[in-house]
mmCIF file of C-alpha atoms in Angstrom:
data_model
loop_
_atom_site.group_PDB
_atom_site.id
_atom_site.type_symbol
_atom_site.label_atom_id
_atom_site.label_comp_id
_atom_site.label_asym_id
_atom_site.label_seq_id
_atom_site.Cartn_x
_atom_site.Cartn_y
_atom_site.Cartn_z
ATOM 1 C CA THR A 1 99.420 -16.293 135.882
ATOM 2 C CA LEU A 2 100.212 -16.162 132.160
ATOM 3 C CA PRO A 3 102.593 -13.798 130.371
ATOM 4 C CA GLU A 4 100.761 -11.694 127.801
ATOM 5 C CA ASP A 5 102.947 -13.087 124.993
ATOM 6 C CA VAL A 6 101.940 -16.735 125.559
ATOM 7 C CA LYS A 7 100.766 -18.344 122.329
ATOM 8 C CA PRO A 8 97.150 -19.398 121.673
ATOM 9 C CA GLY A 9 96.646 -23.074 122.417
ATOM 10 C CA ALA A 10 98.541 -22.847 125.725
ATOM 11 C CA LEU A 11 97.084 -24.801 128.648
ATOM 12 C CA VAL A 12 95.649 -22.459 131.280
ATOM 13 C CA ALA A 13 94.170 -24.971 133.751
ATOM 14 C CA THR A 14 92.851 -28.517 134.042
ATOM 15 C CA LEU A 15 89.571 -28.966 135.922
ATOM 16 C CA MET A 16 88.197 -32.286 137.169
ATOM 17 C CA ALA A 17 84.635 -33.344 137.950
ATOM 18 C CA THR A 18 83.116 -36.492 139.422
ATOM 19 C CA ASP A 19 79.683 -38.019 139.043
ATOM 20 C CA ALA A 20 78.524 -40.720 141.468
ATOM 21 C CA ASP A 21 75.919 -42.279 139.140
ATOM 22 C CA LEU A 22 76.329 -46.036 138.776
ATOM 23 C CA GLU A 23 75.021 -46.179 135.194
ATOM 24 C CA PRO A 24 77.851 -45.199 132.756
ATOM 25 C CA ALA A 25 75.478 -43.316 130.437
ATOM 26 C CA PHE A 26 74.517 -40.977 133.284
ATOM 27 C CA ARG A 27 78.157 -40.222 134.142
ATOM 28 C CA LEU A 28 78.850 -38.529 130.794
ATOM 29 C CA MET A 29 79.553 -34.843 131.385
ATOM 30 C CA ASP A 30 79.417 -31.669 129.345
ATOM 31 C CA PHE A 31 81.556 -28.628 130.189
ATOM 32 C CA ALA A 32 80.888 -25.021 129.180
ATOM 33 C CA ILE A 33 82.194 -21.535 129.888
ATOM 34 C CA GLU A 34 79.224 -19.955 131.638
ATOM 35 C CA GLU A 35 80.565 -16.408 132.075
ATOM 36 C CA GLY A 36 83.645 -14.217 132.063
ATOM 37 C CA ASP A 37 84.732 -14.739 128.452
ATOM 38 C CA PRO A 38 82.658 -12.468 126.179
ATOM 39 C CA GLU A 39 85.565 -12.034 123.714
ATOM 40 C CA GLY A 40 86.104 -15.803 123.294
ATOM 41 C CA ILE A 41 89.709 -15.666 124.526
ATOM 42 C CA PHE A 42 89.468 -19.099 126.148
ATOM 43 C CA ASP A 43 88.308 -22.513 124.982
ATOM 44 C CA LEU A 44 87.528 -25.865 126.603
ATOM 45 C CA SER A 45 88.647 -29.260 125.329
ATOM 46 C CA TRP A 46 87.783 -32.704 126.712
ATOM 47 C CA GLU A 47 86.935 -36.248 125.698
ATOM 48 C CA PRO A 48 83.207 -37.128 126.011
ATOM 49 C CA ASP A 49 83.841 -39.923 128.553
ATOM 50 C CA SER A 50 86.487 -37.988 130.488
ATOM 51 C CA ASP A 51 86.219 -36.534 133.988
ATOM 52 C CA HIS A 52 88.482 -33.574 133.259
ATOM 53 C CA VAL A 53 88.498 -30.570 130.958
ATOM 54 C CA GLN A 54 91.350 -28.378 129.785
ATOM 55 C CA LEU A 55 90.925 -24.617 129.718
ATOM 56 C CA ARG A 56 93.097 -23.354 126.869
ATOM 57 C CA LEU A 57 94.006 -19.981 125.442
ATOM 58 C CA ARG A 58 92.226 -19.364 122.132
ATOM 59 C CA LYS A 59 93.345 -15.778 121.399
ATOM 60 C CA ASN A 60 96.260 -13.543 122.351
ATOM 61 C CA LEU A 61 96.234 -11.898 125.773
ATOM 62 C CA SER A 62 96.817 -8.189 126.373
ATOM 63 C CA TYR A 63 97.681 -6.765 129.783
ATOM 64 C CA GLU A 64 96.496 -3.330 128.653
ATOM 65 C CA ALA A 65 93.099 -4.654 127.521
ATOM 66 C CA ALA A 66 92.519 -6.794 130.637
ATOM 67 C CA PRO A 67 95.092 -7.471 133.388
ATOM 68 C CA ASP A 68 92.961 -10.364 134.662
ATOM 69 C CA HIS A 69 90.088 -12.640 133.627
ATOM 70 C CA LYS A 70 87.564 -14.515 135.808
ATOM 71 C CA VAL A 71 86.174 -17.433 133.825
ATOM 72 C CA VAL A 72 83.310 -19.534 135.237
ATOM 73 C CA VAL A 73 83.177 -23.117 133.966
ATOM 74 C CA VAL A 74 80.080 -25.261 134.574
ATOM 75 C CA VAL A 75 79.729 -29.032 134.284
ATOM 76 C CA SER A 76 76.446 -30.799 133.632
ATOM 77 C CA ASN A 77 75.198 -34.264 132.733
ATOM 78 C CA ILE A 78 74.746 -34.962 129.047
ATOM 79 C CA GLU A 79 71.604 -36.942 129.883
ATOM 80 C CA GLU A 80 68.691 -34.779 131.023
ATOM 81 C CA LEU A 81 68.254 -34.889 134.792
ATOM 82 C CA VAL A 82 65.054 -35.062 136.794
ATOM 83 C CA GLY A 83 64.868 -32.336 139.422
ATOM 84 C CA PRO A 84 66.825 -29.094 139.849
ATOM 85 C CA GLY A 85 69.669 -28.140 137.537
ATOM 86 C CA PRO A 86 73.351 -28.018 138.466
ATOM 87 C CA GLY A 87 74.086 -26.420 141.823
ATOM 88 C CA PRO A 88 77.067 -24.315 142.986
ATOM 89 C CA ALA A 89 79.264 -27.433 143.251
ATOM 90 C CA ALA A 90 78.972 -27.813 139.461
ATOM 91 C CA THR A 91 80.860 -24.572 138.753
ATOM 92 C CA ALA A 92 84.462 -23.490 139.068
ATOM 93 C CA THR A 93 85.846 -19.971 138.800
ATOM 94 C CA VAL A 94 89.297 -19.728 137.250
ATOM 95 C CA THR A 95 91.127 -16.427 137.710
ATOM 96 C CA ILE A 96 93.796 -15.750 135.106
ATOM 97 C CA LEU A 97 96.287 -12.980 135.878
ATOM 98 C CA VAL A 98 97.967 -11.511 132.805
ATOM 99 C CA GLU A 99 101.627 -10.694 133.335
ATOM 100 C CA ARG A 100 102.913 -7.660 131.421
ATOM 101 C CA VAL A 101 105.858 -8.429 129.157
ATOM 102 C CA VAL A 102 108.224 -5.518 128.677
ATOM 103 C CA ALA A 103 110.240 -5.796 125.477
ATOM 104 C CA PRO A 104 113.969 -5.140 125.780
ATOM 105 C CA LEU A 105 115.283 -1.791 124.566
ATOM 106 C CA LYS A 106 116.442 -1.695 120.940
ATOM 107 C CA LEU A 107 119.234 0.734 120.109
ATOM 108 C CA ASP A 108 120.097 1.898 116.587
ATOM 109 C CA GLN A 109 123.745 0.880 116.882
ATOM 110 C CA GLU A 110 125.932 -1.371 119.013
ATOM 111 C CA SER A 111 128.237 1.328 120.403
ATOM 112 C CA TYR A 112 128.289 5.117 120.746
ATOM 113 C CA GLU A 113 131.253 7.486 120.993
ATOM 114 C CA THR A 114 131.435 11.115 122.085
ATOM 115 C CA SER A 115 134.131 13.665 122.975
ATOM 116 C CA ILE A 116 134.034 15.311 126.365
ATOM 117 C CA PRO A 117 136.173 18.350 127.259
ATOM 118 C CA VAL A 118 138.381 17.902 130.337
ATOM 119 C CA SER A 119 136.709 20.930 131.934
ATOM 120 C CA THR A 120 133.257 19.257 131.943
ATOM 121 C CA PRO A 121 131.893 19.386 135.514
ATOM 122 C CA ALA A 122 131.027 16.142 137.267
ATOM 123 C CA GLY A 123 127.341 15.244 136.951
ATOM 124 C CA SER A 124 126.973 16.850 133.487
ATOM 125 C CA LEU A 125 124.796 15.184 130.879
ATOM 126 C CA LEU A 126 127.195 13.547 128.436
ATOM 127 C CA LEU A 127 124.996 11.709 125.979
ATOM 128 C CA THR A 128 121.321 11.103 125.224
ATOM 129 C CA ILE A 129 120.311 8.078 123.167
ATOM 130 C CA GLN A 130 116.816 7.563 121.803
ATOM 131 C CA PRO A 131 115.956 3.875 121.245
ATOM 132 C CA SER A 132 114.517 3.000 117.834
ATOM 133 C CA ASP A 133 111.254 1.889 119.444
ATOM 134 C CA PRO A 134 109.215 5.092 120.047
ATOM 135 C CA MET A 135 107.481 3.413 123.031
ATOM 136 C CA SER A 136 110.832 2.953 124.831
ATOM 137 C CA ARG A 137 112.220 5.433 127.292
ATOM 138 C CA THR A 138 115.183 7.695 126.482
ATOM 139 C CA LEU A 139 118.558 6.718 127.938
ATOM 140 C CA SER A 140 120.904 9.296 129.440
ATOM 141 C CA SER A 141 124.476 8.924 130.627
ATOM 142 C CA LEU A 142 126.038 11.119 133.265
#
């Protein structure tokens, strides 16, 4: 889970892979995002001789645009293999849940004052304040 205001470059997940080949040249791995990231929101970074890859945020997240992402990462040998390509064990699905961040209310002034007649019945609306942010809800005081 990542808050939608997390900055690009943030680490999302670290994935590890193993290769049982004895020859070091055949253990070199390549990682790629196979599906689930058409907008290029995520990026992979790793060292060529490493057995792990870091999935990082490349662009800003938006809960409204997509409350979750399912990114499929595939690992393959750098050297061409003889036989079938990578099987299901060579993929990992990472589900990223985007957490909505609600900005705090912003009022136009620090304090408000009003006069209320003594005869005002209990439960009457005393004051309505509209926050400066038009997306915020109106506050009422009883």
